[in-house]
Short mmCIF file of C-alpha atoms and ligand atoms in Angstrom, two decimals:
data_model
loop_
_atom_site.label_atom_id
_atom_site.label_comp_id
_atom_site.label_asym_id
_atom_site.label_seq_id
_atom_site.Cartn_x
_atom_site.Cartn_y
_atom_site.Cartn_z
CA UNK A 1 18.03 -12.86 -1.14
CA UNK A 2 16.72 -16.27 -1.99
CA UNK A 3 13.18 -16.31 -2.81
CA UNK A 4 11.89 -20.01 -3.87
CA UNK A 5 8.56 -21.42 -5.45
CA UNK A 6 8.88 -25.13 -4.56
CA UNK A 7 5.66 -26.41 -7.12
CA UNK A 8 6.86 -30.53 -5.96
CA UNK A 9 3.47 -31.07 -4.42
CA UNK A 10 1.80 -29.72 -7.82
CA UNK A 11 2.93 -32.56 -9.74
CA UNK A 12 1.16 -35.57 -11.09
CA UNK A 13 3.90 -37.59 -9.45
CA UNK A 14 3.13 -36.09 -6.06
CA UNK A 15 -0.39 -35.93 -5.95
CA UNK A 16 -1.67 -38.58 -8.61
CA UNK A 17 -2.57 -38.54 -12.20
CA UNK A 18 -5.80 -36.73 -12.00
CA UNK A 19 -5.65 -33.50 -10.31
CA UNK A 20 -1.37 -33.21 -10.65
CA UNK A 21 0.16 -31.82 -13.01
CA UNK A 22 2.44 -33.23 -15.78
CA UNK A 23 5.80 -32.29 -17.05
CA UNK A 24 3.85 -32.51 -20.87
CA UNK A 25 1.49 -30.16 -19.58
CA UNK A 26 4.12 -27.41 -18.83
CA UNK A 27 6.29 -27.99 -21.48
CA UNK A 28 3.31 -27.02 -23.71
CA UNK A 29 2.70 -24.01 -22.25
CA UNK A 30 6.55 -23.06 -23.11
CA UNK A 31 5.89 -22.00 -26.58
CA UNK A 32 2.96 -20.06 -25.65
CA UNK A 33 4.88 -18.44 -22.18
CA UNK A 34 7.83 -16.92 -24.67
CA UNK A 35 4.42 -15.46 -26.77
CA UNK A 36 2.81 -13.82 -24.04
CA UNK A 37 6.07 -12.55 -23.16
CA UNK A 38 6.89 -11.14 -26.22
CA UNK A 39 3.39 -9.21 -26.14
CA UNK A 40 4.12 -7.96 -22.47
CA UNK A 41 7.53 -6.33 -23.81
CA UNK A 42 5.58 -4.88 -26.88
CA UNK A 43 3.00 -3.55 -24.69
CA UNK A 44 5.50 -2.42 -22.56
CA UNK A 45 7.36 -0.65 -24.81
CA UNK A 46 4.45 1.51 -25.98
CA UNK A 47 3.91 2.74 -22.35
CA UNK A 48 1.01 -0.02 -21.12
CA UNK A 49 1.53 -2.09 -17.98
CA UNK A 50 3.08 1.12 -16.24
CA UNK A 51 3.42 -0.64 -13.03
CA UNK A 52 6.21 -2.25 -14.04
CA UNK A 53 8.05 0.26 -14.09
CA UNK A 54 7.37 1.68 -10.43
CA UNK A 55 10.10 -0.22 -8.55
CA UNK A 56 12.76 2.21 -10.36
CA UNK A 57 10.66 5.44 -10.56
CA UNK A 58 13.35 8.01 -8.59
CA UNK A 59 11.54 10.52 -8.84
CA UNK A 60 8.43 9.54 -7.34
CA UNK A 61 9.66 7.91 -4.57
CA UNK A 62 11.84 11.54 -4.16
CA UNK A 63 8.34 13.13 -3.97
CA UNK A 64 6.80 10.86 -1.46
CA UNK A 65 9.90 10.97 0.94
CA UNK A 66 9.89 15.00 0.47
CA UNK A 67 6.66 15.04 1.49
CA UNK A 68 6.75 12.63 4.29
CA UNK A 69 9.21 14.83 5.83
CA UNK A 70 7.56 18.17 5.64
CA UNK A 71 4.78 16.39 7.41
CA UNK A 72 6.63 14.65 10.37
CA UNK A 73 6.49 15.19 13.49
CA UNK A 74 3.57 16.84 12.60
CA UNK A 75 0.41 14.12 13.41
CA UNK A 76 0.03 11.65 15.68
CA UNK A 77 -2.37 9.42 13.56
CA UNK A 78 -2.66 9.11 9.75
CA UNK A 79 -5.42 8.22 8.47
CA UNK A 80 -5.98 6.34 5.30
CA UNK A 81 -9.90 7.04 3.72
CA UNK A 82 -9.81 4.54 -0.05
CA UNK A 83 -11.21 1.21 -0.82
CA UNK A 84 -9.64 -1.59 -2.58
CA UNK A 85 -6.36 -1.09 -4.70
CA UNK A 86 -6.47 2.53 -2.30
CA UNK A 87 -6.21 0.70 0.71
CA UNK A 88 -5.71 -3.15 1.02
CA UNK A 89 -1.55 -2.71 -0.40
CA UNK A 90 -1.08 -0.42 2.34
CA UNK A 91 -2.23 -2.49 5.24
CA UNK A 92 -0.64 -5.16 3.95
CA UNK A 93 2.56 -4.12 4.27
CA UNK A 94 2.07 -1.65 7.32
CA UNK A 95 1.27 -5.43 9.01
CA UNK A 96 4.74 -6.77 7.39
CA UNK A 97 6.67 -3.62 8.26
CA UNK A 98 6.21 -2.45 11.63
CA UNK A 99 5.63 -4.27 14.52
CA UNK A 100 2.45 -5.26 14.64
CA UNK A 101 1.81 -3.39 17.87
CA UNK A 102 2.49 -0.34 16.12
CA UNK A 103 -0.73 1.22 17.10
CA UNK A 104 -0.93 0.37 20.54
CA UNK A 105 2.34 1.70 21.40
CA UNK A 106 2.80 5.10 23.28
CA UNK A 107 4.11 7.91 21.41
CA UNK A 108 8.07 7.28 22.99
CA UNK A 109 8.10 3.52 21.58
CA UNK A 110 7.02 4.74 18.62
CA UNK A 111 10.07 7.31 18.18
CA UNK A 112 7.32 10.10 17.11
CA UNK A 113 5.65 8.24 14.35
CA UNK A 114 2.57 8.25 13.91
CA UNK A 115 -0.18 5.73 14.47
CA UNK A 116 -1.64 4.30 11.27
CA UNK A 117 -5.41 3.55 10.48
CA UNK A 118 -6.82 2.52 6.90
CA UNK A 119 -10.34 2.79 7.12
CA UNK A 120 -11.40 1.35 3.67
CA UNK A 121 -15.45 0.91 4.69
CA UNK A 122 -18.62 3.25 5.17
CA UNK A 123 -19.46 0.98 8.35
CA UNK A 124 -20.45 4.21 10.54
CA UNK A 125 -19.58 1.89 13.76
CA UNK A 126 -15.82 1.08 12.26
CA UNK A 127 -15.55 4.92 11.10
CA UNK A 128 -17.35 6.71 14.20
CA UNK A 129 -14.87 4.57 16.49
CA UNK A 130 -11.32 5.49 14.92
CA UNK A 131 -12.32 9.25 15.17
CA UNK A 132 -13.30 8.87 18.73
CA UNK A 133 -9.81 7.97 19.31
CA UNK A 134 -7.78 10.52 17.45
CA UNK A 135 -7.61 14.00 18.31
CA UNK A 136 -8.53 16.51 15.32
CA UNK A 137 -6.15 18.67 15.89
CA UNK A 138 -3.25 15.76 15.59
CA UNK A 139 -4.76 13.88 12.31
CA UNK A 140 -4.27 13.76 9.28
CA UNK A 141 -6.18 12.19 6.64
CA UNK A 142 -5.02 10.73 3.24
CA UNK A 143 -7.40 10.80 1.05
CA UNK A 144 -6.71 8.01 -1.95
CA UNK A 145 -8.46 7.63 -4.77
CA UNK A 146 -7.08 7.08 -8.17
CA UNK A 147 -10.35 7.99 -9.87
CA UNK A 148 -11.35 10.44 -7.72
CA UNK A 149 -15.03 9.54 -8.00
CA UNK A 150 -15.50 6.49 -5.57
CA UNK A 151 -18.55 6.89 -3.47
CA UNK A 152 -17.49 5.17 -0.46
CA UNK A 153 -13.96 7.57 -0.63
CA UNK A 154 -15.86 10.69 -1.55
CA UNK A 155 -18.32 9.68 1.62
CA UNK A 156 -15.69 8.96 3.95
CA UNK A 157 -13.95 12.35 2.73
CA UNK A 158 -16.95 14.54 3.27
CA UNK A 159 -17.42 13.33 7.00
CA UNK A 160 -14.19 13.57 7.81
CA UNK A 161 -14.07 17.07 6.59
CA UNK A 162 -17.09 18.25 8.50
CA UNK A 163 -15.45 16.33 11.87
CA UNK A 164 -12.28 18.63 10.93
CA UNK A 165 -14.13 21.45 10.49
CA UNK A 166 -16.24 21.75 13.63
CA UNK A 167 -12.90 21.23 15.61
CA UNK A 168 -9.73 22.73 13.92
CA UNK A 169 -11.88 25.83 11.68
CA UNK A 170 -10.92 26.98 8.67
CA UNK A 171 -7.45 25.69 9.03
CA UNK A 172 -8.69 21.71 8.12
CA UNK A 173 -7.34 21.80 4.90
CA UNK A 174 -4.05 21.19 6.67
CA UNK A 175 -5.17 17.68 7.63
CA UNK A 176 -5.95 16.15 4.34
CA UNK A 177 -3.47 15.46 1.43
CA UNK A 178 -5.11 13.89 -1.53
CA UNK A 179 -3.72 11.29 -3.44
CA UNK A 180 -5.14 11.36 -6.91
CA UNK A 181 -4.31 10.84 -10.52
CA UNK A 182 -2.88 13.81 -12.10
CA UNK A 183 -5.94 15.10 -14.18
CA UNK A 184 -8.59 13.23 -13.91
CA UNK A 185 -11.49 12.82 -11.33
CA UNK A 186 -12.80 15.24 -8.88
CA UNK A 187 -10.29 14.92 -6.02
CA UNK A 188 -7.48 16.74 -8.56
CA UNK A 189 -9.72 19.93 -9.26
CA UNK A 190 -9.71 20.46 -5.05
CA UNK A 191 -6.32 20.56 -4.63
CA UNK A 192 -5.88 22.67 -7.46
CA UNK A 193 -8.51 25.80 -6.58
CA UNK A 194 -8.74 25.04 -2.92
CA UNK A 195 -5.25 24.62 -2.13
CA UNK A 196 -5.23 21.09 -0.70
CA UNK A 197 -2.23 19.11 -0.33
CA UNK A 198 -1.79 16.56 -3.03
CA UNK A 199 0.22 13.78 -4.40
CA UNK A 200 -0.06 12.34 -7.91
CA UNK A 201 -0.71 8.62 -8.91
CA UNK A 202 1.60 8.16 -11.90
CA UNK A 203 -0.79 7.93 -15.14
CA UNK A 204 -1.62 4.31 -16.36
CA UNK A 205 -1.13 2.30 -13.00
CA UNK A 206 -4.54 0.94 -11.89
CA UNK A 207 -6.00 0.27 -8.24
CA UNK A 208 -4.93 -2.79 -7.65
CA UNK A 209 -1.41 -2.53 -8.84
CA UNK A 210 -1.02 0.75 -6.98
CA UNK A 211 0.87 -0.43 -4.08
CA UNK A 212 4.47 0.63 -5.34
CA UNK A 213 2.74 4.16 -5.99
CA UNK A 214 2.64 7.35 -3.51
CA UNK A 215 -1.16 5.38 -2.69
CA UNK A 216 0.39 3.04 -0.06
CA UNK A 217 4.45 4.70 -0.25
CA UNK A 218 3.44 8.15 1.14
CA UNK A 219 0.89 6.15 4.51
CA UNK A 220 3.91 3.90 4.75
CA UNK A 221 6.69 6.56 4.86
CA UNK A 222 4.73 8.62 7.73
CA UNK A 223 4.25 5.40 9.82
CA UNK A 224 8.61 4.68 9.48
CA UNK A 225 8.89 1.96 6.46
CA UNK A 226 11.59 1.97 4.34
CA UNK A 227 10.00 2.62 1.33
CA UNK A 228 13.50 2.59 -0.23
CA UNK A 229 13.93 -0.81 0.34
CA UNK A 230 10.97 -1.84 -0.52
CA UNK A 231 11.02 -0.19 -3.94
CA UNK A 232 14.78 -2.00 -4.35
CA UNK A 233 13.46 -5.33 -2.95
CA UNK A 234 11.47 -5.02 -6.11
CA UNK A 235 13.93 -3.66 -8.54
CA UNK A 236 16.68 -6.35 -7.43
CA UNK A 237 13.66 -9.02 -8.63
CA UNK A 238 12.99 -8.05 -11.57
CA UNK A 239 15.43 -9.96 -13.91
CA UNK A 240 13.58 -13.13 -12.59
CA UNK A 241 10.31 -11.83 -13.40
CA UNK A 242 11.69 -10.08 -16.73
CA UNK A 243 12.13 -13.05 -19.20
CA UNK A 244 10.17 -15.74 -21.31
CA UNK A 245 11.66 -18.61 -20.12
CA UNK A 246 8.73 -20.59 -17.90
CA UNK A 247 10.58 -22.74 -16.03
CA UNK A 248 12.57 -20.08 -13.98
CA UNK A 249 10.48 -16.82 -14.18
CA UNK A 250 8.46 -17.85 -10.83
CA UNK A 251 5.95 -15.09 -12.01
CA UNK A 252 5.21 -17.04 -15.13
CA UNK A 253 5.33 -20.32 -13.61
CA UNK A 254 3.30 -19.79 -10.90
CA UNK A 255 0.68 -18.60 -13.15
CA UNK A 256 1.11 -21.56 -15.36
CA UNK A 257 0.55 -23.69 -12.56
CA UNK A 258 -2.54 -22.18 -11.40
CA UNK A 259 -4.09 -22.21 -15.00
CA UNK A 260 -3.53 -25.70 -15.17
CA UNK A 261 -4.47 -26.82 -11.88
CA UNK A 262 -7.57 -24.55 -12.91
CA UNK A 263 -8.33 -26.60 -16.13
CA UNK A 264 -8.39 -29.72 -13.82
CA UNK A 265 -11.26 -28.45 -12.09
CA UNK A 266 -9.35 -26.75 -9.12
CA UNK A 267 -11.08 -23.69 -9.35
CA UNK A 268 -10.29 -21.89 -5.82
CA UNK A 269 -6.92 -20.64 -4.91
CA UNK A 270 -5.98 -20.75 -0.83
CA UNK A 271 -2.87 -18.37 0.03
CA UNK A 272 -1.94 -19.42 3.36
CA UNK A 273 0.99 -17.72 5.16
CA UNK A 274 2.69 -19.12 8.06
CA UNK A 275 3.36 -16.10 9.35
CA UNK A 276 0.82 -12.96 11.26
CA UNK A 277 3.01 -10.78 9.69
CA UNK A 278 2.34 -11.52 6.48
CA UNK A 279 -1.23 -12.18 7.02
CA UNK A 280 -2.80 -9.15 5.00
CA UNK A 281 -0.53 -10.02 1.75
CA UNK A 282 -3.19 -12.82 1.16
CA UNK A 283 -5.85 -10.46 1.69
CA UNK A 284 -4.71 -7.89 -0.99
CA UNK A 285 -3.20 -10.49 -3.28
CA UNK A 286 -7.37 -11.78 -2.98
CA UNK A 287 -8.38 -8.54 -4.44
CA UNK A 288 -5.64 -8.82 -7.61
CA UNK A 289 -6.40 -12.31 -8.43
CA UNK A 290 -10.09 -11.89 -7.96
CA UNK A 291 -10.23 -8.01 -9.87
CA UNK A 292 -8.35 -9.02 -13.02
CA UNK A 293 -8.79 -12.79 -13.56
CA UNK A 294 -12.70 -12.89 -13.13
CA UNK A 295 -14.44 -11.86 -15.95
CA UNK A 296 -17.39 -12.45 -18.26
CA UNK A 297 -15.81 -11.86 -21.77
CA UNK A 298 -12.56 -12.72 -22.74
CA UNK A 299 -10.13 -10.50 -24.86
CA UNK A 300 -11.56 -11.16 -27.86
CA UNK A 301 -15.07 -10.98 -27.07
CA UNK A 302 -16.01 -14.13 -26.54
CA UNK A 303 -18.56 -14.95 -23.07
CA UNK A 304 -16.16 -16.94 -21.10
CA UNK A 305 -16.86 -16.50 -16.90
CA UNK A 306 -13.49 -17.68 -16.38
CA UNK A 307 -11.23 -17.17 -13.12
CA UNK A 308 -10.10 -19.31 -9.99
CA UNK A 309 -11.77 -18.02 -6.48
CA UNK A 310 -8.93 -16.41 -4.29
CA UNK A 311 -8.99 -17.37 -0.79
CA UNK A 312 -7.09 -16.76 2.03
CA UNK A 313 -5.90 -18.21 5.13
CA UNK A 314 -3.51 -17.94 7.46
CA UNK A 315 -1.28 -20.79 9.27
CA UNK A 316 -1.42 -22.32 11.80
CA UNK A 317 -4.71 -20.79 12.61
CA UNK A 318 -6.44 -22.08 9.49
CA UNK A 319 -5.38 -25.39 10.49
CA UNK A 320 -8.02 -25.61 13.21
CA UNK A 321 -10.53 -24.09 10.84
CA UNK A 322 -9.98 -24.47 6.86
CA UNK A 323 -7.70 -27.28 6.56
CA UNK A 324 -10.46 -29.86 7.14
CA UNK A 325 -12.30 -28.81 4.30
CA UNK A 326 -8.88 -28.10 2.33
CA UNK A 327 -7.76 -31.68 3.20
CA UNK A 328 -11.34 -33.98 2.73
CA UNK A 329 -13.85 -31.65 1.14
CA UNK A 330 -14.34 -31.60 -2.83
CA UNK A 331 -11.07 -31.62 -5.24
CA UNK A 332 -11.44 -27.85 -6.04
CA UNK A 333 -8.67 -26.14 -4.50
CA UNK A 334 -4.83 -25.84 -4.91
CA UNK A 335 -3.23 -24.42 -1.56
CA UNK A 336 -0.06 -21.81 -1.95
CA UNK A 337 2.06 -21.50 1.34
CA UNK A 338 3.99 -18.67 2.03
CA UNK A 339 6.60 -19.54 4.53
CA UNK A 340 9.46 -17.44 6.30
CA UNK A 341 12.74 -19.03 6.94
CA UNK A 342 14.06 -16.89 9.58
CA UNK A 343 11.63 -15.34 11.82
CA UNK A 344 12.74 -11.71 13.50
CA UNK A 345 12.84 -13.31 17.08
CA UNK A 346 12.63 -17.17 18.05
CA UNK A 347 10.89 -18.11 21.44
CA UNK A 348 11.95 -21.47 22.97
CA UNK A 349 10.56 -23.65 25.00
CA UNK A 350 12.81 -24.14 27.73
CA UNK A 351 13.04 -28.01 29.99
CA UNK A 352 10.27 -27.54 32.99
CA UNK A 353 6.85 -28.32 31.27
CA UNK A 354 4.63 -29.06 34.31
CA UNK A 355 3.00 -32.13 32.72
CA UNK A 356 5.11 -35.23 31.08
CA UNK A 357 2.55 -34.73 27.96
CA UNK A 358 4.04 -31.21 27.11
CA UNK A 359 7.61 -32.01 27.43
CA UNK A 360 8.07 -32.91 23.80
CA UNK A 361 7.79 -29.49 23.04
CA UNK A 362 11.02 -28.61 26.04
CA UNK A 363 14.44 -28.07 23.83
CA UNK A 364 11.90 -26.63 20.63
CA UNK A 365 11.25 -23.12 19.11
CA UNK A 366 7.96 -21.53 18.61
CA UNK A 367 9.42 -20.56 14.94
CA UNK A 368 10.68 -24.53 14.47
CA UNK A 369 6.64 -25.47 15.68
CA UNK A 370 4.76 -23.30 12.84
CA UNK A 371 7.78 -24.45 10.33
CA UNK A 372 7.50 -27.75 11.24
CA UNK A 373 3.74 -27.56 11.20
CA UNK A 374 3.55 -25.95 7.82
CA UNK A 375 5.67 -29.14 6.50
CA UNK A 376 3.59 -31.68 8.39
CA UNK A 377 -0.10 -29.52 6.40
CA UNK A 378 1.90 -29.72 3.25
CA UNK A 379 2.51 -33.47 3.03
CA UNK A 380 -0.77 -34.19 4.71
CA UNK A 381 -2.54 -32.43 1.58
CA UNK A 382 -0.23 -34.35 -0.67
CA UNK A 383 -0.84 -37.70 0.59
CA UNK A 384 -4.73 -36.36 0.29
CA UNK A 385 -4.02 -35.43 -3.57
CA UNK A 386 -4.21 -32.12 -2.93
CA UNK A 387 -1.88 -29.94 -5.06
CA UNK A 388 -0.25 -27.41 -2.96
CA UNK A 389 3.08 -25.35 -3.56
CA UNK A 390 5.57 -23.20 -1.47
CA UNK A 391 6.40 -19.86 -1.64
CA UNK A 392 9.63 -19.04 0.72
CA UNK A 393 10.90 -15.42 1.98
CA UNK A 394 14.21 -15.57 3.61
CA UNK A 395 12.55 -13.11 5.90
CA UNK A 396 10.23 -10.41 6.72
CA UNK A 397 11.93 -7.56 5.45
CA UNK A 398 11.21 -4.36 2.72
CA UNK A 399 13.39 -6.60 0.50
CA UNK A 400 11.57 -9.23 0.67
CA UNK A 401 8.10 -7.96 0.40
CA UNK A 402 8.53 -5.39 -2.56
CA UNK A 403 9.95 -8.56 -3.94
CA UNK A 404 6.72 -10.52 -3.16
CA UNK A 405 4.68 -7.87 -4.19
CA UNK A 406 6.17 -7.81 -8.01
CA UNK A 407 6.40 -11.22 -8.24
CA UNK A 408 2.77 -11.56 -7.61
CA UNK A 409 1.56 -8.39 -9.58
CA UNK A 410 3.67 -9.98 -12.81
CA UNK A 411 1.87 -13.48 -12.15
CA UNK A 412 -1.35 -11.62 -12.41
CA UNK A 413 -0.52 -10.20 -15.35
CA UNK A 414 0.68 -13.22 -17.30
CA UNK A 415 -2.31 -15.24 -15.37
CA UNK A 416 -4.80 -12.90 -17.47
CA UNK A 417 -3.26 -13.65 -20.85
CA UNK A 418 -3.62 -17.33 -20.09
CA UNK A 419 -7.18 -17.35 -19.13
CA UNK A 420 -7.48 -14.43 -22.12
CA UNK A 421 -8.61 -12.04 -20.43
CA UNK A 422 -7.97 -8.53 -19.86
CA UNK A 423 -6.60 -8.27 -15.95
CA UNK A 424 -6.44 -4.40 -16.11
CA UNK A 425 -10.21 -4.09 -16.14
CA UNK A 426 -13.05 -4.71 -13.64
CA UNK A 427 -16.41 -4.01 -15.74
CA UNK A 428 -18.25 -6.28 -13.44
CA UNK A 429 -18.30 -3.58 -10.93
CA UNK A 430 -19.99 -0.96 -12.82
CA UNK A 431 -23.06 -1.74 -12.80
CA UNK A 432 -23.57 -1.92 -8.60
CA UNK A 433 -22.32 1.31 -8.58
CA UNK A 434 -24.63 3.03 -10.75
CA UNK A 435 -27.47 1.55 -8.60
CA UNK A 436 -25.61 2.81 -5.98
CA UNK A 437 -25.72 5.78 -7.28
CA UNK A 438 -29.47 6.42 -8.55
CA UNK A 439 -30.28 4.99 -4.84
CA UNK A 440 -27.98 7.52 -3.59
CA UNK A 441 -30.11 9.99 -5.65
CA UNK A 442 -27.49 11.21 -7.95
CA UNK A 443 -28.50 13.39 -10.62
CA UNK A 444 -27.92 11.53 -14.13
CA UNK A 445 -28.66 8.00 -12.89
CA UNK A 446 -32.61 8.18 -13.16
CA UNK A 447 -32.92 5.56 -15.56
CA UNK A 448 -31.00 3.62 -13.43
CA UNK A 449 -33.20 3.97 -10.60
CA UNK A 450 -36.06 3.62 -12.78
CA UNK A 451 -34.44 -0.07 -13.86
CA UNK A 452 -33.62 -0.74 -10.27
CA UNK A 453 -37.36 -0.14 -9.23
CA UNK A 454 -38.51 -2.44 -12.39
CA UNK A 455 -36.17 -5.47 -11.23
CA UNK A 456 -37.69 -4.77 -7.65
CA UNK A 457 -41.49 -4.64 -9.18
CA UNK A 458 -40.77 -8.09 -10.68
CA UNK A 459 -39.62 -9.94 -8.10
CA UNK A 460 -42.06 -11.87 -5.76
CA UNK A 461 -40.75 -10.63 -2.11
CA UNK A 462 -40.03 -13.82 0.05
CA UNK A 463 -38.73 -12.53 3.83
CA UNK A 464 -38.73 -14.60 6.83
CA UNK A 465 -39.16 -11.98 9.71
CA UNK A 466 -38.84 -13.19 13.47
CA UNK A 467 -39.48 -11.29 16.51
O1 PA5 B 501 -8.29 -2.18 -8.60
C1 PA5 B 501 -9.12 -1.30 -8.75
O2 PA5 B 501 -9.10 -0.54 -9.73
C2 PA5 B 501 -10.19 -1.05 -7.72
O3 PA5 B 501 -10.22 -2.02 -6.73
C3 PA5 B 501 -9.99 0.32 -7.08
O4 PA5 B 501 -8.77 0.34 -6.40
C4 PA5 B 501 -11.11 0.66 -6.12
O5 PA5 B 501 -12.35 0.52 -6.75
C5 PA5 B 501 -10.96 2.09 -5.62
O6 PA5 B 501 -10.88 2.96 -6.71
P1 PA5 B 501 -10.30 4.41 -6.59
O7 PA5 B 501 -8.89 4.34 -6.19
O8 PA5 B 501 -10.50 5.01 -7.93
O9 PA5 B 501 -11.13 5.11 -5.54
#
């Protein structure tokens, strides 16, 4: 398994002086890489950073596949209920995985799996329309939440419990495993005195580096991926991910690249995959970057506001809708592709084309077109001096995307300790939720509602209403 970060179109020699990067730059971040390390393997060592250490957990992923097969055959449709680090892992690689049909197939050419929803919103169109198309009595809801607490989780939970209820009776508690940390929270306390099915979240791994946990492993295993491979896609990475040097950990590099294209002033990040199947790992690597690299205060308490703006796209689609802005609008954006080298099936486009316009496409490949086309975006962005680097899978496969997953969940780890911050964290979320709360009439948030009405009182109400 080749896996390559090609970082050509980064350079000051690609791209010009002022937003490129130099060779001086890097090699003064080498000193500093081999420190950070250093401090990762400390931290390590005293049991922080326990995602790491997920890819060769046994046991867990024993657990998961146990339980997986107790419940198949069982349901027809699984249904995720989390938000964030609960949910946007597991769609990710559900999209990569299995076809991406997999829902719309019948129940024969799905060989008995199950259909897979992850409903990660309190949108009471989006929720109200999955349950009209599942029947109770063939469903089975995972309820994910590492903190057990989340309002939107806990919401989602309650509703679907009262939908069970009114159709299955008493016997709903069959249809809902929870998937919880160990001790904390008050998803754990259910399972224990009310006999629920549940799963732990090993201790230490947060949200947003869940994915290698039972939060996305156990959803995955029901709807047929190999969650085996997946975990040794990972494992077989590591060594690259596991040492100081900069120049060939891509994890590290990576990172280094972003922080420096950052400190030019290239403050939003584009991940672009040429390829629908990977379309959703942009979406959840948005959440990682975003989560732990954007923060107020650095690690030593200093008011910083650092951290790029994740975005992402998808190719060639994007092309016909970002890539105009990517290629002429302002110098604040560094582009990562993430291209496939061999696609599961090839379509040509066989001689016939019934106008002499499309026949230079006769003798071609639809994989060779978005290939091609990915090549023809890069070099266009270069010649624009637009930094922009390339990410290549070999394929779509477990391997390759528990690969991808650690290599990016390591970059966002060395990533904070460049910008100094902590990327374990998300304080800057706090705050909306206790307002939430108090709004939500929750008892112990009265202040807060008494602030919220204050802020309200003060501000001079400007609405433009049209009928
Ligand atoms: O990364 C994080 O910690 C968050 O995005 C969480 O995943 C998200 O807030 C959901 O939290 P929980 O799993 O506790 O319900």
């Amino acid at each position: 398994m080749i896996i390559s970060l090609n970082y050509t179109n980064m350079m000051a020699d690609a791209v010009g002086a002022e937003y490129g990067i130099h060779e001086t730059d890097l090699l003064a971040l080498r000193a500093r890489a081999k420190t950070i390390h250093e401090e990762i393997c400390n931290r390590r060592q005293h049991g922080e950073y326990a995602f790491f250490d997920l890819p060769f957990n046994q046991s867990m992923v024993e657990e998961v596949l146990q339980l997986s097969d107790e419940m198949s055959g069982r349901f027809k449709n699984i249904v995720v209920l989390g938000i964030g680090g609960s949910a946007l892992g597991t769609t990710a690689v559900f999209r990569a995985l299995r076809p991406l049909t997999h829902n719309l197939l019948t129940d024969e050419d799905r060989h008995g799996l199950p259909r897979l929803f992850v409903l990660d919103n309190v949108d009471p169109d989006g929720f109200a329309a999955h349950l009209a198309i599942c029947d109770p009595a063939q469903t089975c809801f995972l309820v994910i939440s590492k903190s057990g607490a989340t309002v939107e989780t806990t919401c989602q939970f309650l509703v679907a419990k009262q939908w069970l209820q009114q159709a299955v009776g008493e016997e709903y508690r069959e249809h809902f495993v929870l998937i919880t940390d160990p001790e904390k929270g008050s998803l754990r306390p259910l399972a224990v005195q009310q006999g629920y099915r549940a799963c732990d979240i090993p201790p230490g791994v947060g949200g947003r580096f869940s994915v290698l946990t039972p939060v996305s492993l156990l959803p995955l295993a029901l709807a047929g991926v190999d969650i085996q491979a997946l975990l040794r896609g990972a494992a077989d990475f590591a060594p690259h991910l596991c040492h100081g040097s900069l120049e060939s950990n891509p994890a590290y590099l990576n990172a280094a690249l972003q922080y420096l294209a950052y400190q030019k002033g290239l403050r939003t990040s584009v991940l672009m995959p040429y390829s629908d199947r990977l379309r959703d790992m942009a979406d959840w690597f948005r959440q990682l970057w975003a989560e732990s690299l954007g923060k107020k205060y650095s690690c030593d308490g200093r008011v910083v506001h650092v951290g790029p703006t994740p975005v992402n796209a998808l190719g060639t689609t994007d092309q016909h809708s970002q890539v105009q802005l990517y290629m002429e609008g302002p110098f604040d954006k560094v582009v990562t592709f993430i291209t496939v080298d061999h696609f599961d099936q090839d379509l040509d486009v066989l001689p016939g084309a019934p106008s002499p316009e499309m026949a230079y496409l006769e003798g071609h490949s639809m994989a060779e077109l978005i290939r091609m086309e990915q090549l023809a975006t890069a070099v266009a962005l270069t010649k624009n001096h637009r930094p922009n680097c390339m990410i290549s899978l070999p394929n779509v496969s477990p391997e390759t995307v528990g690969a991808l997953i650690y290599l990016f969940e390591v970059q966002t780890l060395f990533a904070g300790a460049l910008f100094g911050v902590n990327p374990l964290d998300q304080p800057g979320v706090e705050e909306g939720k206790q307002f939430t709360y108090a709004l939500m009439g929750r008892s112990g948030f009265e202040e807060k509602g008494q602030e919220y009405a204050r802020i309200q009182s003060r501000l001079a109400p400007r609405v433009l209403n049209c009928q």
